[in-house]
Amino acid sequence: MAKILIVEARFYDHLNDLLLEGARAAIEAAGYGHETVTVPGALEIPGAIALASETGAYDGYVAIGVVIRGETYHFEIVAGESARGLMALSMDGLAIGNGILTTENEAQALTRARPTEKDKGGEAAKAALAMMALKTRFGG
């Protein structure tokens, strides 16, 4: 059975719980197994995926986290660099769904995280599944 690794930056527990609920539901509905690991922040997600990919134990990856704009430029760095890291890994052939929310405030994050609303955790899992299927189609 194919296995997916969910890598979460657990900073906002209540938001992550919602994202994880959606991601796990989508993965299980597709009939796949999954594991979850936690990293300190969104910047560490690409590194954790890179390390896990070296094991050969996973067929796909789902990145989960929340970055809410604060008063400093740190938001732009975290949002941009975590996305850049995930894109680089994708270009190297890994099947990744990016569920790192980057929002202006908590209300936006809640709307995007709730499985009953925008379900970005579920969408990220579905993106990983779609990329896994493409990888198989193209002989990867």
GROMACS .gro file of C-alpha atoms in nm:
model
  140
    1MET     CA    1   0.000   0.000   0.000
    2ALA     CA    2   0.127   0.348  -0.086
    3LYS     CA    3   0.212   0.565   0.210
    4ILE     CA    4   0.199   0.940   0.250
    5LEU     CA    5   0.391   1.146   0.503
    6ILE     CA    6   0.219   1.450   0.645
    7VAL     CA    7   0.476   1.701   0.771
    8GLU     CA    8   0.325   1.963   0.995
    9ALA     CA    9   0.465   2.280   1.147
   10ARG     CA   10   0.258   2.283   1.462
   11PHE     CA   11   0.242   2.644   1.570
   12TYR     CA   12  -0.133   2.711   1.581
   13ASP     CA   13  -0.270   2.389   1.732
   14HIS     CA   14  -0.639   2.455   1.662
   15LEU     CA   15  -0.572   2.545   1.299
   16ASN     CA   16  -0.338   2.252   1.244
   17ASP     CA   17  -0.595   2.014   1.389
   18LEU     CA   18  -0.841   2.127   1.120
   19LEU     CA   19  -0.585   2.101   0.840
   20LEU     CA   20  -0.482   1.755   0.957
   21GLU     CA   21  -0.843   1.641   0.978
   22GLY     CA   22  -0.898   1.735   0.614
   23ALA     CA   23  -0.569   1.587   0.493
   24ARG     CA   24  -0.617   1.258   0.675
   25ALA     CA   25  -0.976   1.224   0.553
   26ALA     CA   26  -0.871   1.275   0.191
   27ILE     CA   27  -0.582   1.030   0.216
   28GLU     CA   28  -0.794   0.764   0.385
   29ALA     CA   29  -1.080   0.814   0.137
   30ALA     CA   30  -0.831   0.739  -0.141
   31GLY     CA   31  -0.727   0.419   0.035
   32TYR     CA   32  -0.374   0.519   0.134
   33GLY     CA   33  -0.184   0.491   0.459
   34HIS     CA   34  -0.022   0.789   0.626
   35GLU     CA   35   0.206   0.901   0.905
   36THR     CA   36   0.251   1.245   1.057
   37VAL     CA   37   0.567   1.413   1.181
   38THR     CA   38   0.595   1.753   1.344
   39VAL     CA   39   0.864   2.013   1.283
   40PRO     CA   40   0.928   2.344   1.463
   41GLY     CA   41   0.807   2.575   1.186
   42ALA     CA   42   0.714   2.612   0.820
   43LEU     CA   43   1.076   2.672   0.720
   44GLU     CA   44   1.165   2.324   0.844
   45ILE     CA   45   0.898   2.143   0.640
   46PRO     CA   46   1.100   2.116   0.316
   47GLY     CA   47   1.403   1.988   0.506
   48ALA     CA   48   1.197   1.721   0.681
   49ILE     CA   49   1.047   1.610   0.349
   50ALA     CA   50   1.395   1.594   0.195
   51LEU     CA   51   1.519   1.379   0.484
   52ALA     CA   52   1.216   1.149   0.467
   53SER     CA   53   1.251   1.111   0.091
   54GLU     CA   54   1.595   0.959   0.140
   55THR     CA   55   1.436   0.664   0.321
   56GLY     CA   56   1.225   0.560   0.023
   57ALA     CA   57   0.941   0.482   0.265
   58TYR     CA   58   0.691   0.734   0.126
   59ASP     CA   59   0.517   0.781  -0.206
   60GLY     CA   60   0.393   1.132  -0.139
   61TYR     CA   61   0.406   1.419   0.106
   62VAL     CA   62   0.164   1.673   0.245
   63ALA     CA   63   0.298   1.997   0.394
   64ILE     CA   64   0.074   2.142   0.666
   65GLY     CA   65   0.121   2.467   0.854
   66VAL     CA   66  -0.007   2.817   0.910
   67VAL     CA   67   0.180   3.144   0.868
   68ILE     CA   68  -0.015   3.453   0.974
   69ARG     CA   69   0.116   3.798   0.887
   70GLY     CA   70   0.266   3.976   1.183
   71GLU     CA   71   0.425   4.313   1.232
   72THR     CA   72   0.760   4.226   1.075
   73TYR     CA   73   0.903   4.113   0.742
   74HIS     CA   74   0.941   3.760   0.884
   75PHE     CA   75   0.606   3.660   0.730
   76GLU     CA   76   0.735   3.717   0.375
   77ILE     CA   77   1.051   3.518   0.442
   78VAL     CA   78   0.870   3.221   0.594
   79ALA     CA   79   0.591   3.217   0.334
   80GLY     CA   80   0.823   3.258   0.037
   81GLU     CA   81   1.107   3.033   0.144
   82SER     CA   82   0.889   2.744   0.258
   83ALA     CA   83   0.707   2.754  -0.077
   84ARG     CA   84   1.037   2.779  -0.265
   85GLY     CA   85   1.174   2.479  -0.077
   86LEU     CA   86   0.866   2.271  -0.154
   87MET     CA   87   0.878   2.373  -0.520
   88ALA     CA   88   1.244   2.271  -0.546
   89LEU     CA   89   1.162   1.928  -0.404
   90SER     CA   90   0.870   1.895  -0.645
   91MET     CA   91   1.097   1.979  -0.934
   92ASP     CA   92   1.325   1.699  -0.813
   93GLY     CA   93   1.037   1.456  -0.861
   94LEU     CA   94   0.871   1.434  -0.520
   95ALA     CA   95   0.490   1.426  -0.507
   96ILE     CA   96   0.401   1.706  -0.267
   97GLY     CA   97   0.080   1.884  -0.176
   98ASN     CA   98   0.135   2.226  -0.022
   99GLY     CA   99  -0.109   2.294   0.260
  100ILE     CA  100   0.086   2.574   0.425
  101LEU     CA  101  -0.162   2.855   0.476
  102THR     CA  102  -0.030   3.209   0.444
  103THR     CA  103  -0.294   3.452   0.563
  104GLU     CA  104  -0.340   3.804   0.688
  105ASN     CA  105  -0.524   3.699   1.003
  106GLU     CA  106  -0.666   3.408   1.200
  107ALA     CA  107  -1.017   3.446   1.057
  108GLN     CA  108  -0.882   3.384   0.705
  109ALA     CA  109  -0.684   3.086   0.832
  110LEU     CA  110  -0.991   2.935   1.002
  111THR     CA  111  -1.198   2.962   0.683
  112ARG     CA  112  -0.923   2.793   0.483
  113ALA     CA  113  -0.847   2.524   0.742
  114ARG     CA  114  -1.198   2.403   0.825
  115PRO     CA  115  -1.288   2.084   0.638
  116THR     CA  116  -1.644   2.217   0.614
  117GLU     CA  117  -1.528   2.532   0.435
  118LYS     CA  118  -1.221   2.562   0.209
  119ASP     CA  119  -1.056   2.240   0.339
  120LYS     CA  120  -0.702   2.335   0.238
  121GLY     CA  121  -0.564   2.033   0.426
  122GLY     CA  122  -0.781   1.803   0.216
  123GLU     CA  123  -0.691   1.993  -0.100
  124ALA     CA  124  -0.320   1.957  -0.023
  125ALA     CA  125  -0.362   1.583   0.025
  126LYS     CA  126  -0.553   1.557  -0.303
  127ALA     CA  127  -0.276   1.751  -0.477
  128ALA     CA  128  -0.018   1.504  -0.342
  129LEU     CA  129  -0.234   1.214  -0.463
  130ALA     CA  130  -0.266   1.372  -0.808
  131MET     CA  131   0.111   1.420  -0.829
  132MET     CA  132   0.166   1.059  -0.721
  133ALA     CA  133  -0.060   0.947  -1.005
  134LEU     CA  134   0.132   1.161  -1.255
  135LYS     CA  135   0.460   1.025  -1.129
  136THR     CA  136   0.332   0.671  -1.185
  137ARG     CA  137   0.198   0.763  -1.529
  138PHE     CA  138   0.533   0.902  -1.636
  139GLY     CA  139   0.726   0.603  -1.500
  140GLY     CA  140   0.859   0.761  -1.184
   0.00000   0.00000   0.00000
